[in-house]
């Protein structure tokens, strides 16, 4: 018998140009066979990294009524997935949505998309970063980069100056905030290699996956990573395998973009990697 199709609700902004947040989550999850319900939190002409003059329409006022309608319809979900959010108020709203759609114990993935390279994104302040901790506390899985982990834990950002012990301690501290599973992205212990570290609190296991490091800063790759990770988990991969699938997919998209010389602020060519993702998931 064919399995019942999985459903995910993803809550993030629409950056119309720049391949991040919903414009990557929706195609990646859909291609992986997951019915993807979207809850846009804001509409921007572009994302906020590397562009100036972008428009921003906040959709906070619409969120509660959209969810009320879904509740009337009895919508249930296998996963809730949040990324870039517009405001502190949205963090509180979304914490309530996690409760409202909590029936059946869905996987709750909170990607605390708010910072990179030691700095918060332009729209955010430390109150927002502190608020993100409250949302992470309600997650079953969180996927921060090292900068985000530092903000979540009020630790000094280590730059490149960390070791295995620091990573494993940080994974445990993040899990102690609430989520049983944690994936840290952007981890590197040797020149030319970059990857992810994962921790599962229930089994007390840690795992790593590394690929080639392609020099440069590419926008939206955190969102691509989290979306592919969720696609892998909802297709039955266990955490330590899923981190590798997401790494290979993301680096493949970066490699293609680096080869063309396209401007990194427009995001990476994940579209041509979708076939690769589906073959890694064994569904094409
Ligand atoms: O997660 C990346 C992202 C998503 N959405 C918006 C952003 C960014 C990163 O800068 O600005 C609006």
Coordinates of C-alpha atoms and ligand atoms in Angstrom, one line a residue:
X1 CA 0.0 0.0 0.0
X2 CA 1.3 3.5 -0.7
X3 CA 2.0 5.6 2.4
X4 CA -0.2 8.5 3.3
X5 CA 1.3 11.7 1.9
X6 CA 3.1 13.8 4.6
X7 CA 2.1 17.4 5.2
X8 CA 4.3 20.3 6.5
X9 CA 3.3 23.8 7.5
X10 CA 6.1 26.2 6.8
X11 CA 6.0 29.7 8.3
X12 CA 8.5 32.3 6.9
X13 CA 8.6 35.4 4.7
X14 CA 8.4 35.6 0.9
X15 CA 11.5 37.4 -0.4
X16 CA 10.3 37.7 -4.0
X17 CA 13.9 37.9 -5.3
X18 CA 16.9 36.1 -3.8
X19 CA 16.0 32.5 -3.4
X20 CA 15.6 32.1 0.4
X21 CA 12.8 31.3 2.9
X22 CA 9.5 30.3 1.2
X23 CA 10.8 30.5 -2.3
X24 CA 13.2 27.6 -1.5
X25 CA 11.2 25.8 1.2
X26 CA 8.1 25.3 -0.9
X27 CA 9.8 23.9 -4.1
X28 CA 12.2 21.7 -2.1
X29 CA 9.6 20.1 0.1
X30 CA 7.1 19.8 -2.7
X31 CA 9.6 18.1 -5.0
X32 CA 10.3 15.7 -2.1
X33 CA 6.7 14.6 -2.2
X34 CA 5.5 16.6 0.8
X35 CA 2.3 18.5 0.8
X36 CA 3.5 22.0 1.8
X37 CA 1.2 24.4 3.4
X38 CA 2.6 27.9 3.6
X39 CA 2.1 30.7 6.0
X40 CA 3.8 33.8 4.7
X41 CA 4.9 36.2 7.5
X42 CA 5.9 39.1 5.3
X43 CA 6.5 40.0 1.7
X44 CA 9.7 41.7 0.7
X45 CA 10.9 42.7 -2.8
X46 CA 14.2 41.0 -2.0
X47 CA 15.8 39.6 1.1
X48 CA 17.6 42.0 3.4
X49 CA 21.2 40.7 2.8
X50 CA 23.2 42.6 0.2
X51 CA 20.3 44.7 -1.2
X52 CA 19.2 48.1 -0.1
X53 CA 15.8 49.8 -0.7
X54 CA 13.8 46.6 -0.3
X55 CA 10.0 46.8 0.4
X56 CA 8.6 45.0 3.5
X57 CA 4.9 44.3 4.0
X58 CA 4.3 42.8 7.4
X59 CA 1.5 40.1 7.4
X60 CA 1.3 39.7 11.2
X61 CA -2.3 40.8 11.2
X62 CA -3.3 38.1 8.9
X63 CA -1.7 35.2 10.7
X64 CA -4.3 34.5 13.4
X65 CA -7.2 34.6 11.0
X66 CA -5.5 32.3 8.5
X67 CA -4.8 29.8 11.4
X68 CA -8.3 30.1 12.7
X69 CA -9.7 29.1 9.3
X70 CA -7.3 26.1 9.2
X71 CA -8.5 25.1 12.6
X72 CA -12.1 25.2 11.4
X73 CA -11.0 22.9 8.6
X74 CA -9.4 20.5 11.1
X75 CA -6.0 20.8 9.3
X76 CA -3.4 18.6 10.9
X77 CA 0.3 18.4 10.1
X78 CA 3.3 16.1 10.3
X79 CA 5.7 19.0 10.6
X80 CA 5.8 22.7 11.5
X81 CA 8.8 24.5 10.1
X82 CA 9.8 28.1 10.8
X83 CA 12.5 30.3 9.3
X84 CA 13.1 34.0 9.0
X85 CA 10.4 35.9 11.0
X86 CA 9.5 39.5 10.9
X87 CA 9.1 40.6 14.6
X88 CA 9.0 39.7 18.2
X89 CA 5.2 39.6 18.0
X90 CA 5.4 36.9 15.3
X91 CA 7.6 34.8 17.5
X92 CA 4.8 34.8 20.2
X93 CA 2.1 34.2 17.6
X94 CA 4.0 31.2 16.2
X95 CA 4.6 29.7 19.7
X96 CA 0.8 29.6 20.0
X97 CA 0.5 28.1 16.5
X98 CA 2.8 25.3 17.6
X99 CA 0.3 24.5 20.4
X100 CA -2.8 24.9 18.2
X101 CA -1.4 22.4 15.6
X102 CA 0.4 20.1 18.1
X103 CA -2.0 17.2 17.7
X104 CA -0.2 14.0 16.7
X105 CA 3.1 15.4 17.9
X106 CA 4.4 16.9 14.7
X107 CA 8.1 17.4 14.1
X108 CA 8.7 21.1 15.0
X109 CA 11.7 22.5 13.2
X110 CA 12.8 26.0 14.2
X111 CA 15.5 27.4 12.1
X112 CA 16.4 30.6 14.1
X113 CA 17.3 32.4 10.8
X114 CA 18.5 35.7 12.3
X115 CA 22.3 36.0 12.1
X116 CA 25.5 34.9 10.4
X117 CA 29.2 35.6 10.5
X118 CA 29.0 37.0 14.1
X119 CA 26.2 39.5 13.4
X120 CA 22.4 39.7 13.5
X121 CA 20.7 40.3 10.2
X122 CA 19.9 44.1 9.6
X123 CA 16.3 43.9 10.8
X124 CA 16.9 42.3 14.2
X125 CA 18.0 43.4 17.7
X126 CA 19.0 41.4 20.8
X127 CA 15.4 41.4 22.1
X128 CA 14.5 39.5 18.9
X129 CA 17.4 37.1 19.4
X130 CA 16.3 36.5 23.0
X131 CA 12.7 35.9 21.8
X132 CA 14.0 33.3 19.4
X133 CA 15.2 31.3 22.4
X134 CA 11.5 30.9 23.5
X135 CA 10.6 29.5 20.1
X136 CA 13.5 27.2 20.0
X137 CA 12.4 25.9 23.5
X138 CA 9.2 24.6 21.8
X139 CA 11.0 22.9 18.9
X140 CA 11.8 19.2 18.5
X141 CA 14.6 20.1 16.1
X142 CA 16.6 23.3 15.7
X143 CA 19.2 24.1 13.0
X144 CA 21.3 27.2 14.0
X145 CA 24.6 28.2 12.5
X146 CA 27.4 29.0 14.9
X147 CA 26.5 32.7 15.1
X148 CA 22.8 31.9 15.9
X149 CA 23.8 29.3 18.5
X150 CA 26.0 31.9 20.2
X151 CA 23.1 34.4 20.3
X152 CA 20.7 31.7 21.5
X153 CA 23.0 30.7 24.3
X154 CA 24.4 34.2 25.2
X155 CA 27.9 32.9 24.4
X156 CA 30.7 34.8 22.9
X157 CA 30.8 34.2 19.1
X158 CA 34.0 32.1 18.6
X159 CA 34.7 33.0 15.0
X160 CA 36.8 30.2 13.6
X161 CA 38.3 29.6 17.0
X162 CA 36.5 26.5 18.3
X163 CA 37.2 22.8 18.6
X164 CA 35.2 19.5 18.8
X165 CA 34.7 20.0 22.5
X166 CA 33.2 23.5 22.0
X167 CA 30.8 22.1 19.3
X168 CA 29.7 19.2 21.4
X169 CA 29.1 21.3 24.5
X170 CA 27.1 23.8 22.4
X171 CA 25.0 21.0 20.9
X172 CA 24.1 19.8 24.4
X173 CA 23.4 23.4 25.6
X174 CA 21.1 23.9 22.7
X175 CA 19.3 20.6 23.4
X176 CA 18.9 21.7 27.0
X177 CA 16.8 24.7 25.8
X178 CA 14.2 22.1 24.7
X179 CA 14.7 20.4 21.3
X180 CA 15.6 16.7 21.5
X181 CA 17.6 17.1 18.2
X182 CA 20.0 19.8 17.2
X183 CA 21.9 20.4 14.0
X184 CA 24.7 23.0 14.0
X185 CA 25.6 24.2 10.5
X186 CA 28.8 25.9 9.2
X187 CA 31.1 23.7 11.2
X188 CA 34.7 23.3 10.1
X189 CA 37.7 21.7 11.8
X190 CA 40.1 21.7 8.8
X191 CA 40.8 24.0 5.9
X192 CA 38.8 23.2 2.8
X193 CA 36.1 21.2 4.6
X194 CA 32.7 22.4 5.9
X195 CA 29.7 20.7 7.2
X196 CA 27.2 20.0 10.0
X197 CA 27.2 18.5 13.5
X198 CA 24.1 16.8 15.0
X199 CA 23.1 15.7 18.4
X200 CA 20.2 13.5 19.5
X201 CA 19.4 13.9 23.2
X202 CA 17.4 10.7 23.5
X203 CA 20.2 8.5 22.3
X204 CA 22.9 10.9 23.5
X205 CA 24.6 10.4 20.1
X206 CA 26.6 13.0 18.1
X207 CA 27.4 12.8 14.4
X208 CA 29.2 14.9 11.8
X209 CA 29.1 15.3 8.0
X210 CA 31.6 17.3 6.0
X211 CA 31.9 18.2 2.3
X212 CA 34.2 20.5 0.3
X213 CA 34.2 24.1 1.4
X214 CA 33.5 26.4 -1.6
X215 CA 34.9 29.9 -0.8
X216 CA 32.6 32.8 -0.7
X217 CA 29.3 33.8 1.0
X218 CA 26.1 32.5 -0.7
X219 CA 22.7 33.8 0.4
X220 CA 19.9 31.5 1.4
X221 CA 22.0 28.4 1.8
X222 CA 20.9 28.0 5.5
X223 CA 17.3 27.9 4.3
X224 CA 18.1 25.4 1.6
X225 CA 19.9 23.3 4.1
X226 CA 17.0 23.3 6.6
X227 CA 14.4 22.6 3.9
X228 CA 16.4 19.6 2.5
X229 CA 17.0 18.3 6.0
X230 CA 13.2 18.4 6.7
X231 CA 12.6 16.8 3.3
X232 CA 14.9 14.0 4.2
X233 CA 13.5 13.4 7.7
X234 CA 9.9 13.4 6.4
X235 CA 11.0 10.8 3.8
X236 CA 12.1 8.5 6.6
X237 CA 15.9 9.3 6.9
X238 CA 17.2 9.3 10.4
X239 CA 18.9 12.4 11.7
X240 CA 22.6 11.4 11.1
X241 CA 21.9 10.4 7.5
X242 CA 19.6 13.4 6.8
X243 CA 22.4 15.9 7.8
X244 CA 24.6 14.4 5.0
X245 CA 21.8 14.5 2.4
X246 CA 21.2 18.2 3.2
X247 CA 25.0 19.0 3.1
X248 CA 25.4 17.3 -0.3
X249 CA 22.3 19.1 -1.7
X250 CA 23.5 22.5 -0.5
X251 CA 27.1 22.2 -1.6
X252 CA 25.9 20.9 -5.0
X253 CA 23.8 24.1 -5.4
X254 CA 26.7 26.3 -4.3
X255 CA 29.1 24.5 -6.7
X256 CA 26.8 25.1 -9.6
X257 CA 26.5 28.8 -8.7
X258 CA 30.2 29.2 -8.2
X259 CA 30.8 27.7 -11.6
X260 CA 28.6 30.2 -13.3
X261 CA 29.9 33.3 -11.5
X262 CA 26.3 34.4 -10.8
X263 CA 25.9 37.1 -8.0
X264 CA 25.6 35.2 -4.7
X265 CA 23.0 37.6 -3.3
X266 CA 20.5 36.2 -5.8
X267 CA 20.8 32.8 -4.1
X268 CA 22.1 29.5 -5.4
X269 CA 21.1 27.2 -8.2
X270 CA 19.3 24.6 -6.1
X271 CA 16.8 24.0 -8.9
X272 CA 19.3 21.9 -10.9
X273 CA 20.2 19.9 -7.8
X274 CA 16.6 18.8 -7.1
X275 CA 17.1 15.6 -9.2
X276 CA 20.2 14.8 -7.0
X277 CA 18.2 15.4 -3.8
X278 CA 15.4 13.0 -5.0
X279 CA 17.9 10.3 -5.9
X280 CA 19.6 10.7 -2.5
X281 CA 16.1 10.3 -1.0
X282 CA 15.4 7.2 -3.1
X283 CA 12.3 8.7 -4.6
X284 CA 13.4 9.3 -8.2
Ligands
LIG1 O1 17.1 33.2 6.0 C1 17.6 34.1 5.1 C2 16.7 35.3 4.9 C3 15.3 35.1 4.7 N1 14.4 36.1 4.6 C4 14.9 37.4 4.6 C5 16.3 37.6 4.8 C6 17.2 36.5 5.0 C7 18.6 36.8 5.2 O2 19.1 37.8 5.2 O3 16.7 38.9 4.8 C8 13.9 38.5 4.5

